[in-house]
Amino acid sequence: MPLTAEEIALMRATVAAVGPYAADMTVYFYAVLFTRHPEVRGLFPDNLDTQRDRLLRGLLRIVDLVDDPENLIRFCGRLGRDHRKFGTLDGHYPAVGECLLASLARFAGPAWSPETTAAWTHGYGIVAQVMTHAAAEDARTAPAVWEAEIIHHLHHGHGIAEITVRPDAPYPYTAGQYASVETPWQPKAWRYYSPAHAPRPDNTVTFHVRAVAQGQVSQSLVYRAGPGDVVRLGPTQGDMTLDPRSDRDLVCVAGGTGMAPIKALVEDAARTGTGRYVDVFVGARTAEELYGLDDMLRMSQRHHWLSVRAAVSHERIAGLEGTLPRVLNEFGPWYRHEAFLSGPVDMVTQASATLARQGIPQERIHFDPFDVPALEAALLPRQLREPPED
């Protein structure tokens, strides 16, 4: 049965009540979970800092969608398929639900009541049912993970490496999506990277990885990994893909390694021969950091429908100076276009707001920030529905 309007209101009131105590609540949740159900501890990485944040964001995203059943089922189905890589079993869901409700009750204060308990029990039951069903269906046709050998590793400078892997079985994805990657040096610590190309006949996949400060996975991939090492891939996710039924021209915005999915989308457009014009804007702080620009310029020489422009925000260079949102304002109009954005969250937020003010509706502005993948994407969509003023 779908959630009632009263149940939705109670769930959202709970989230508002626990908001000021979110960090403490997630610490409490994992402490209770591992105490009551020590058998699930092995599903999680030793360092839970990132995992705690994901729990909260995933919870917020679910509550954000409780009045949108179609997208809620889609989101939870994707979570269920993705959770197979953790070794999640059907019997784990009741344990998580029990401890989640105990944590919410402890921190919600007067906002918690028998009616709230019933609402959350109903809501969590729907989520668990959709996730378990999706996982079971996915298990009929796909592995939970793919073992992938690194066959090429190239440093690009500025802490960026180009890493090509060969999965041990066909690895299906659509240009623009992203994959989760686990390294042998940080077991169970999954991070998200995008293939930098459309699917290849030889089943190899190339990722562009930037070493993030304090990022154990990215640091290992950039500075420690090499040919012959084996990583694991989870199923791909993301909606930043081309609709083959659409003939709209495209405007694409890329920053840093966010160039990877944009390049994949351009390759896909070239391969399918859609006839759409594509404008790509590449941004960085300095000209030296304009990562991937040369490749895009070479592609524009081969395809008359592709235009590539660059912008730098912290260096005075004639013809290139300015932030990406400012440069976007100088071209267009974009209101007839489909937009694809990838890069730092601040850049995505600002560029989305700029394009929305130029008349592109939110449903035609696509983004999948790779540090905020499906499991974590909760706050950003809400922010983008209300674009900030200049």
PDB file of C-alpha atoms in Angstrom, residues 154 156-163 176-178 192-197 206-212 218 222 240 253-264 282-284 289-293 341-345 347-348 368-371:
ATOM      1  CA  LEU A 154      49.028   6.800 -17.216  1.00  0.00           C
ATOM      2  CA  HIS A 156      48.446  13.211 -16.475  1.00  0.00           C
ATOM      3  CA  GLY A 157      49.862  15.509 -13.793  1.00  0.00           C
ATOM      4  CA  HIS A 158      47.941  17.516 -11.167  1.00  0.00           C
ATOM      5  CA  GLY A 159      47.207  14.240  -9.364  1.00  0.00           C
ATOM      6  CA  ILE A 160      45.197  12.755 -12.248  1.00  0.00           C
ATOM      7  CA  ALA A 161      45.670   9.262 -13.652  1.00  0.00           C
ATOM      8  CA  GLU A 162      44.074   7.552 -16.644  1.00  0.00           C
ATOM      9  CA  ILE A 163      43.371   3.942 -15.684  1.00  0.00           C
ATOM     10  CA  GLY A 176      27.448   9.154 -19.213  1.00  0.00           C
ATOM     11  CA  GLN A 177      26.886   6.700 -16.358  1.00  0.00           C
ATOM     12  CA  TYR A 178      29.306   6.074 -13.484  1.00  0.00           C
ATOM     13  CA  TYR A 192      32.531   6.324  -7.876  1.00  0.00           C
ATOM     14  CA  TYR A 193      34.166   7.105 -11.235  1.00  0.00           C
ATOM     15  CA  SER A 194      32.864   7.570 -14.742  1.00  0.00           C
ATOM     16  CA  PRO A 195      34.024   5.759 -17.884  1.00  0.00           C
ATOM     17  CA  ALA A 196      35.617   8.375 -20.127  1.00  0.00           C
ATOM     18  CA  HIS A 197      34.173   6.939 -23.322  1.00  0.00           C
ATOM     19  CA  THR A 206      39.001   3.722 -18.871  1.00  0.00           C
ATOM     20  CA  PHE A 207      38.526   5.911 -15.790  1.00  0.00           C
ATOM     21  CA  HIS A 208      40.057   9.298 -15.055  1.00  0.00           C
ATOM     22  CA  VAL A 209      40.843   9.517 -11.332  1.00  0.00           C
ATOM     23  CA  ARG A 210      42.005  12.563  -9.388  1.00  0.00           C
ATOM     24  CA  ALA A 211      43.871  11.933  -6.125  1.00  0.00           C
ATOM     25  CA  VAL A 212      41.851  13.701  -3.446  1.00  0.00           C
ATOM     26  CA  SER A 218      41.815   7.788  -5.034  1.00  0.00           C
ATOM     27  CA  VAL A 222      46.622   7.256  -8.765  1.00  0.00           C
ATOM     28  CA  MET A 240      23.077  11.506 -17.297  1.00  0.00           C
ATOM     29  CA  VAL A 253      29.650  21.794 -18.935  1.00  0.00           C
ATOM     30  CA  ALA A 254      32.715  20.007 -17.553  1.00  0.00           C
ATOM     31  CA  GLY A 255      35.142  20.744 -14.741  1.00  0.00           C
ATOM     32  CA  GLY A 256      38.144  18.623 -13.739  1.00  0.00           C
ATOM     33  CA  THR A 257      37.660  14.882 -14.158  1.00  0.00           C
ATOM     34  CA  GLY A 258      34.007  15.703 -14.828  1.00  0.00           C
ATOM     35  CA  MET A 259      35.271  15.811 -18.396  1.00  0.00           C
ATOM     36  CA  ALA A 260      35.092  11.990 -18.482  1.00  0.00           C
ATOM     37  CA  PRO A 261      31.306  11.530 -18.812  1.00  0.00           C
ATOM     38  CA  ILE A 262      31.032  14.572 -21.105  1.00  0.00           C
ATOM     39  CA  LYS A 263      33.587  13.020 -23.448  1.00  0.00           C
ATOM     40  CA  ALA A 264      31.636   9.757 -23.324  1.00  0.00           C
ATOM     41  CA  VAL A 282      35.408  23.303 -20.075  1.00  0.00           C
ATOM     42  CA  GLY A 283      36.319  25.155 -16.879  1.00  0.00           C
ATOM     43  CA  ALA A 284      39.296  25.324 -14.523  1.00  0.00           C
ATOM     44  CA  GLU A 289      44.475  22.841 -15.180  1.00  0.00           C
ATOM     45  CA  LEU A 290      42.235  22.711 -18.260  1.00  0.00           C
ATOM     46  CA  TYR A 291      42.200  18.953 -18.151  1.00  0.00           C
ATOM     47  CA  GLY A 292      41.047  17.080 -21.261  1.00  0.00           C
ATOM     48  CA  LEU A 293      40.686  20.196 -23.405  1.00  0.00           C
ATOM     49  CA  LEU A 341      26.823  19.034 -16.255  1.00  0.00           C
ATOM     50  CA  SER A 342      29.704  17.228 -14.550  1.00  0.00           C
ATOM     51  CA  GLY A 343      32.349  18.421 -12.129  1.00  0.00           C
ATOM     52  CA  PRO A 344      32.647  19.932  -8.643  1.00  0.00           C
ATOM     53  CA  VAL A 345      29.308  20.307  -6.870  1.00  0.00           C
ATOM     54  CA  MET A 347      30.237  24.345 -10.351  1.00  0.00           C
ATOM     55  CA  VAL A 348      27.272  22.082 -11.125  1.00  0.00           C
ATOM     56  CA  ASP A 368      25.423  13.057 -11.714  1.00  0.00           C
ATOM     57  CA  PRO A 369      28.138  14.474  -9.430  1.00  0.00           C
ATOM     58  CA  PHE A 370      30.469  11.590  -8.836  1.00  0.00           C
ATOM     59  CA  ASP A 371      31.159  12.484  -5.236  1.00  0.00           C
TER      60      ASP A 371
END
